[in-house]
Amino acid sequence: MKIVIIGGVAGGASTAARLRRLDENATIIMFERGEHVSFANCGIPYYCSDVISDREKLLVSTPKMFEELMNIEARTFSEVISINKDKKIVTIKDLKTNIEYEETYDKLVLSPGAFPVKPPIEGINDERIFTVRNLNDADKIKNYIKSNNSKLAVVIGAGFIGVEMAENLKHFGLDVSIVELSEQVMTPVDTEIASYIHNHLREHGINLYLGDGVKRFKSEGNLIVELNSNKEIQTDLVIFAIGVRPEVKLAKDAGLEIGQTGGIKVNEYMTTSDDEIYAVGDAVESTDAVMNNSALIPLAGPANRQGRICADNIAGIKHTYKGTLGSSIIKIFDLTIASTGNNEKSLKRNGINYKKVYIHGLSHASYYPKALPMMLKVLFSETDGKILGAQAVGYEGVDKRIDVISTAIKFNATINDLTELELTYAPPFNSAKDLVNLAGMAGQNVLADIYKPFYIEELASLSSGSLIIDVRSEMERTLGFIDDSRHIPLEEIRTKLNEIPKDKQIILYCSKGFKSYMAQRILQQNGYDNVYSLSGGYLLYREIKKDKNPPLIEAKSAENLPANDNTPVTVSLQIDACGMQCPGPIMKISSAIKNLQENETIEIKVTDQGFKSDIVSWCKSTGNNLIKVNSEAGIISAIVQKKTVNNKENELMHSKDSKTLVVFSQDLDKALASFIIANGAAATGKKVTMFFTFWGLNVLRRPEAVKTQKGLIDRMFGLMMPRGTENLTLSKMNMMGLGSIMMRWVMKNKNVQTLQELIEQAKQNGVELIACQMSLDVMGLKQEELIDGVTIGGVANYIEKAENSDVNLFI
């Protein structure tokens, strides 16, 4: 039997290798139009950055290896240009000599793969615009960057290749921007999981342009990427990675049936509409193993399995391909994201009723060192509990959890079955109850109506008759809370039942979801029927809010951070605060450093990603010396040297004459007083900082309406608050606005500057205007609604300013 295989890499090469193991006497010829017949194309982004520096390591098999080890003839630079399925002949063009010739076959296997999409955009043929499909493409990108000393790169598209290329170009030393037409990166995951990716990319210096596409490319010295929003990005090169399309021209010209998704239609035996022709890999239309409908899922794992099944059937061993789950995983800097099965978008599109649970946990036992945070999301059928999909985000162990659930889906497991899985446990590897088990338990409670989940996206449409209750501790609430929520700690729920109405919908929340579940059970067993627990808790809510209101670029990294280096430092004490949330790590180091002697050092390891900036502010305010901060694999390591402020230093600190004002009020008279004092101090050469929080933020609002994306409550809040200085009213004698009008008239007649003029004067005098980030979130305001010249900061920022001031006013 003579088998001709068109295309190598995953599908074609695995078909050829399996065929040889099954039939030593078969004639097997493989045609590949490129230089390499079998290479690890998933490793190309890492080769572009020299993370994988040895090019040869990406070559899985060469024509020589196929010949010597398997007696398979692999012809490279050989393009099959036509198929005559009636005569069972293929026509090949030798790309080196341009000579055409024919080859007969008994069985034909198509593995042409997919090609990068490159739409007809103006300027797209510029030589500085690249696509990524093979090693030669990677060589061109690397050589261009090195020979042109490139500094700027734009990646168009934020799928696997796009995000991986962005990360690796950043590793290569370039300033990188991602442009994505969708509102999120990585469409296999849902929007809230994508929030983690967005925030992580921004923290690593990647600029994101989401919900925006490319209008044209312009060459003006540098390459200019003009977006649909009319924004322009200057760059040295562009990586085009908006997706791939199955390469079906050869099959289509041969008269083979093409499926509804655009891929080559095959049956479960990988046979096309011609019984003697098979097809595998990215070019075929596969079956979604959960929905049982047609899908295009271009992944290496399914291509390899299809190749093996194809070979079995050619050799007479009847095996069927049972569909693709689309299990996938990606590393983005030190964050890992994985998914399997269907996401919410797909389930909604197919009209499937489902439920979901979120579980926050750690990679292993919390008391064992370096326990890293992770969140697992599981989707399951509302009727029978069948698992439909799962997604996870974290630093370690993400692959294990998704692989377990992928296996469970493959064998038609239900959410209840996850509770019964016996997974390996030892403190360095796991907890006695794995996240997968906990997800099963939560889902089991949902189906039994013991646990009633409420989802974050539903908060925007809550009715005015609903009550949101925060059951966290007082300390946790100081770190931020959900708009319009009331605070009743879990420990006080039983004693304050009389304060919780039974005729309202009650939404309970905590950090992760467990305390709110406990509170829900207390209320349910005390006669409350309309009570829910927020699934995912405040940790997920905060991540989503951070994504919707990303910090200023200047706030991405802490000011004056010590450079990451490997200089050895003698450490007197080491403490592990991994798994602790803010302010836990700061409290732990504050307590531990008291036991050290002067000049001794302490090293703390933390997984709370906000710690990097917190430790800078803490050291500045306490006088301790921050020696270095490093971040690796999700763990932040800080080394601090104890320094006691002596009397001389204390005198110096108190001799500083900076001024700080906290503006809490939106009253016109109080705002005027604030800026008169600030300008007076600044005029004498003093450094003045004004920190605006809660109602004081309205003093800084633009007078005109600014179009922003907000939830219902945030929009309502914004409409009820004054916008612009002209809409501020007096604290006394306002008389329904008449008093304010009179005040402005008197000020004008007596040549007293208006509030707007005082604000402009303050900016000119160097007064620093800081808007509280937490208050912005609580008040439902966004940075773009504030006047120019305002920076965004937190409490730690204010405390640092106040420590260096001899006057601190609260207005």
Short mmCIF file of N, CA and C in Angstrom, two decimals, residues 599-688:
data_model
loop_
_atom_site.label_atom_id
_atom_site.label_comp_id
_atom_site.label_asym_id
_atom_site.label_seq_id
_atom_site.Cartn_x
_atom_site.Cartn_y
_atom_site.Cartn_z
N ASN A 599 20.32 47.72 62.11
CA ASN A 599 21.07 47.32 60.91
C ASN A 599 20.89 45.85 60.53
N GLU A 600 20.19 45.06 61.34
CA GLU A 600 19.90 43.69 60.93
C GLU A 600 18.84 43.71 59.83
N THR A 601 18.81 42.65 59.03
CA THR A 601 17.90 42.61 57.88
C THR A 601 16.87 41.53 58.02
N ILE A 602 15.75 41.77 57.38
CA ILE A 602 14.66 40.80 57.37
C ILE A 602 14.21 40.58 55.93
N GLU A 603 13.98 39.34 55.55
CA GLU A 603 13.48 39.03 54.22
C GLU A 603 12.07 38.47 54.35
N ILE A 604 11.15 39.01 53.55
CA ILE A 604 9.77 38.54 53.57
C ILE A 604 9.37 38.12 52.17
N LYS A 605 8.68 37.00 52.08
CA LYS A 605 8.17 36.50 50.80
C LYS A 605 6.65 36.58 50.83
N VAL A 606 6.08 37.17 49.77
CA VAL A 606 4.66 37.50 49.73
C VAL A 606 4.09 37.14 48.37
N THR A 607 2.84 36.73 48.34
CA THR A 607 2.17 36.47 47.06
C THR A 607 1.14 37.54 46.72
N ASP A 608 0.85 38.45 47.66
CA ASP A 608 -0.05 39.57 47.38
C ASP A 608 0.68 40.53 46.46
N GLN A 609 0.18 40.69 45.22
CA GLN A 609 0.91 41.45 44.21
C GLN A 609 0.96 42.95 44.50
N GLY A 610 0.10 43.46 45.39
CA GLY A 610 0.16 44.87 45.75
C GLY A 610 1.25 45.19 46.74
N PHE A 611 1.92 44.17 47.25
CA PHE A 611 2.94 44.36 48.28
C PHE A 611 4.14 45.14 47.77
N LYS A 612 4.42 45.04 46.47
CA LYS A 612 5.62 45.69 45.93
C LYS A 612 5.59 47.19 46.16
N SER A 613 4.43 47.82 45.99
CA SER A 613 4.35 49.26 46.25
C SER A 613 4.11 49.54 47.73
N ASP A 614 3.39 48.65 48.42
CA ASP A 614 3.12 48.85 49.84
C ASP A 614 4.41 48.91 50.66
N ILE A 615 5.37 48.03 50.34
CA ILE A 615 6.59 47.97 51.14
C ILE A 615 7.43 49.22 50.95
N VAL A 616 7.36 49.83 49.75
CA VAL A 616 8.10 51.08 49.51
C VAL A 616 7.57 52.18 50.41
N SER A 617 6.24 52.36 50.43
CA SER A 617 5.63 53.40 51.25
C SER A 617 5.86 53.13 52.74
N TRP A 618 5.77 51.85 53.14
CA TRP A 618 5.94 51.52 54.56
C TRP A 618 7.35 51.85 55.03
N CYS A 619 8.34 51.52 54.22
CA CYS A 619 9.73 51.81 54.60
C CYS A 619 9.98 53.31 54.67
N LYS A 620 9.40 54.05 53.75
CA LYS A 620 9.59 55.50 53.77
C LYS A 620 8.97 56.11 55.03
N SER A 621 7.81 55.62 55.41
CA SER A 621 7.12 56.20 56.56
C SER A 621 7.72 55.75 57.88
N THR A 622 8.36 54.57 57.92
CA THR A 622 8.93 54.07 59.18
C THR A 622 10.42 54.36 59.32
N GLY A 623 11.07 54.75 58.23
CA GLY A 623 12.50 55.02 58.29
C GLY A 623 13.37 53.80 58.06
N ASN A 624 12.76 52.62 57.87
CA ASN A 624 13.55 51.42 57.59
C ASN A 624 14.08 51.48 56.16
N ASN A 625 15.16 50.75 55.91
CA ASN A 625 15.85 50.81 54.63
C ASN A 625 15.45 49.63 53.75
N LEU A 626 14.80 49.90 52.62
CA LEU A 626 14.44 48.84 51.68
C LEU A 626 15.64 48.56 50.79
N ILE A 627 16.23 47.40 50.95
CA ILE A 627 17.45 47.07 50.22
C ILE A 627 17.15 46.60 48.81
N LYS A 628 16.20 45.68 48.67
CA LYS A 628 15.86 45.21 47.33
C LYS A 628 14.48 44.58 47.32
N VAL A 629 13.87 44.57 46.15
CA VAL A 629 12.60 43.88 45.92
C VAL A 629 12.72 43.10 44.63
N ASN A 630 12.44 41.80 44.69
CA ASN A 630 12.45 40.96 43.49
C ASN A 630 11.09 40.27 43.36
N SER A 631 10.71 39.99 42.13
CA SER A 631 9.47 39.26 41.88
C SER A 631 9.77 38.15 40.89
N GLU A 632 9.43 36.93 41.27
CA GLU A 632 9.68 35.79 40.40
C GLU A 632 8.64 34.71 40.66
N ALA A 633 8.05 34.24 39.58
CA ALA A 633 7.06 33.14 39.64
C ALA A 633 5.94 33.45 40.61
N GLY A 634 5.51 34.72 40.65
CA GLY A 634 4.39 35.08 41.49
C GLY A 634 4.73 35.38 42.93
N ILE A 635 6.00 35.23 43.32
CA ILE A 635 6.41 35.49 44.70
C ILE A 635 7.24 36.76 44.75
N ILE A 636 6.81 37.70 45.57
CA ILE A 636 7.55 38.95 45.78
C ILE A 636 8.43 38.77 47.00
N SER A 637 9.71 39.04 46.83
CA SER A 637 10.68 38.91 47.91
C SER A 637 11.26 40.29 48.20
N ALA A 638 11.16 40.74 49.45
CA ALA A 638 11.69 42.05 49.85
C ALA A 638 12.66 41.88 51.00
N ILE A 639 13.76 42.60 50.95
CA ILE A 639 14.74 42.61 52.03
C ILE A 639 14.79 44.01 52.62
N VAL A 640 14.56 44.09 53.93
CA VAL A 640 14.48 45.36 54.62
C VAL A 640 15.51 45.39 55.75
N GLN A 641 16.23 46.49 55.87
CA GLN A 641 17.21 46.68 56.94
C GLN A 641 16.58 47.58 58.02
N LYS A 642 16.67 47.13 59.26
CA LYS A 642 16.07 47.90 60.34
C LYS A 642 16.87 49.16 60.59
N LYS A 643 16.18 50.27 60.65
CA LYS A 643 16.80 51.55 60.96
C LYS A 643 15.93 52.26 61.99
N THR A 644 16.52 52.60 63.11
CA THR A 644 15.81 53.34 64.15
C THR A 644 16.04 54.82 63.93
N VAL A 645 15.00 55.59 63.89
CA VAL A 645 15.13 57.03 63.69
C VAL A 645 15.68 57.65 64.97
N ASN A 646 16.93 58.20 64.92
CA ASN A 646 17.51 58.81 66.12
C ASN A 646 16.99 60.22 66.30
N ASN A 647 17.41 60.85 67.39
CA ASN A 647 16.88 62.18 67.71
C ASN A 647 17.19 63.20 66.63
N LYS A 648 18.43 63.12 66.09
CA LYS A 648 18.82 64.08 65.06
C LYS A 648 17.95 63.91 63.83
N GLU A 649 17.78 62.62 63.43
CA GLU A 649 16.93 62.36 62.27
C GLU A 649 15.50 62.78 62.55
N ASN A 650 15.07 62.57 63.80
CA ASN A 650 13.72 62.94 64.18
C ASN A 650 13.51 64.45 64.06
N GLU A 651 14.54 65.20 64.49
CA GLU A 651 14.46 66.65 64.36
C GLU A 651 14.38 67.07 62.91
N LEU A 652 15.18 66.39 62.05
CA LEU A 652 15.16 66.71 60.64
C LEU A 652 13.79 66.43 60.03
N MET A 653 13.22 65.27 60.45
CA MET A 653 11.91 64.93 59.92
C MET A 653 10.87 65.98 60.31
N HIS A 654 10.95 66.43 61.57
CA HIS A 654 9.95 67.39 62.03
C HIS A 654 10.24 68.81 61.56
N SER A 655 11.46 69.02 61.06
CA SER A 655 11.77 70.35 60.54
C SER A 655 11.25 70.53 59.12
N LYS A 656 10.83 69.44 58.49
CA LYS A 656 10.28 69.56 57.15
C LYS A 656 8.97 70.33 57.20
N ASP A 657 8.79 71.24 56.26
CA ASP A 657 7.64 72.14 56.33
C ASP A 657 6.68 71.99 55.16
N SER A 658 6.55 70.74 54.63
CA SER A 658 5.53 70.48 53.62
C SER A 658 4.15 70.56 54.26
N LYS A 659 3.12 70.75 53.45
CA LYS A 659 1.75 70.85 53.95
C LYS A 659 0.87 69.84 53.22
N THR A 660 -0.01 69.19 53.95
CA THR A 660 -0.97 68.27 53.32
C THR A 660 -2.38 68.65 53.75
N LEU A 661 -3.30 68.56 52.81
CA LEU A 661 -4.71 68.83 53.08
C LEU A 661 -5.53 67.64 52.57
N VAL A 662 -6.40 67.13 53.42
CA VAL A 662 -7.36 66.10 53.01
C VAL A 662 -8.68 66.80 52.76
N VAL A 663 -9.15 66.77 51.53
CA VAL A 663 -10.41 67.44 51.17
C VAL A 663 -11.49 66.38 51.07
N PHE A 664 -12.36 66.37 52.08
CA PHE A 664 -13.42 65.36 52.16
C PHE A 664 -14.76 65.93 51.68
N SER A 665 -14.85 67.26 51.66
CA SER A 665 -16.14 67.92 51.41
C SER A 665 -16.26 68.41 49.97
N GLN A 666 -17.50 68.46 49.48
CA GLN A 666 -17.79 69.03 48.17
C GLN A 666 -18.45 70.40 48.30
N ASP A 667 -18.55 70.94 49.52
CA ASP A 667 -19.17 72.24 49.72
C ASP A 667 -18.31 73.33 49.11
N LEU A 668 -18.95 74.30 48.46
CA LEU A 668 -18.24 75.36 47.77
C LEU A 668 -17.34 76.15 48.71
N ASP A 669 -17.88 76.56 49.88
CA ASP A 669 -17.10 77.38 50.80
C ASP A 669 -15.88 76.63 51.34
N LYS A 670 -16.06 75.35 51.60
CA LYS A 670 -14.93 74.56 52.13
C LYS A 670 -13.89 74.30 51.04
N ALA A 671 -14.35 74.11 49.82
CA ALA A 671 -13.40 73.92 48.71
C ALA A 671 -12.61 75.21 48.49
N LEU A 672 -13.30 76.37 48.57
CA LEU A 672 -12.61 77.65 48.43
C LEU A 672 -11.55 77.81 49.50
N ALA A 673 -11.92 77.51 50.74
CA ALA A 673 -10.97 77.63 51.86
C ALA A 673 -9.77 76.73 51.64
N SER A 674 -10.01 75.51 51.14
CA SER A 674 -8.92 74.55 50.91
C SER A 674 -7.91 75.11 49.93
N PHE A 675 -8.39 75.65 48.81
CA PHE A 675 -7.48 76.12 47.78
C PHE A 675 -6.84 77.47 48.14
N ILE A 676 -7.54 78.29 48.93
CA ILE A 676 -6.92 79.53 49.40
C ILE A 676 -5.74 79.20 50.30
N ILE A 677 -5.93 78.25 51.23
CA ILE A 677 -4.85 77.84 52.13
C ILE A 677 -3.71 77.21 51.33
N ALA A 678 -4.06 76.33 50.37
CA ALA A 678 -3.03 75.63 49.57
C ALA A 678 -2.21 76.63 48.76
N ASN A 679 -2.88 77.59 48.13
CA ASN A 679 -2.16 78.58 47.32
C ASN A 679 -1.31 79.50 48.19
N GLY A 680 -1.83 79.82 49.38
CA GLY A 680 -1.06 80.65 50.29
C GLY A 680 0.22 79.97 50.72
N ALA A 681 0.12 78.68 51.04
CA ALA A 681 1.31 77.93 51.46
C ALA A 681 2.28 77.77 50.29
N ALA A 682 1.75 77.48 49.11
CA ALA A 682 2.60 77.28 47.94
C ALA A 682 3.32 78.57 47.56
N ALA A 683 2.66 79.72 47.78
CA ALA A 683 3.26 81.00 47.43
C ALA A 683 4.48 81.31 48.28
N THR A 684 4.58 80.70 49.46
CA THR A 684 5.75 80.90 50.34
C THR A 684 6.82 79.85 50.10
N GLY A 685 6.65 79.08 49.04
CA GLY A 685 7.67 78.10 48.69
C GLY A 685 7.49 76.74 49.33
N LYS A 686 6.36 76.51 49.97
CA LYS A 686 6.12 75.22 50.63
C LYS A 686 5.62 74.18 49.62
N LYS A 687 5.98 72.93 49.88
CA LYS A 687 5.46 71.83 49.07
C LYS A 687 4.09 71.45 49.61
N VAL A 688 3.06 71.53 48.76
CA VAL A 688 1.69 71.31 49.20
C VAL A 688 1.08 70.14 48.43
#
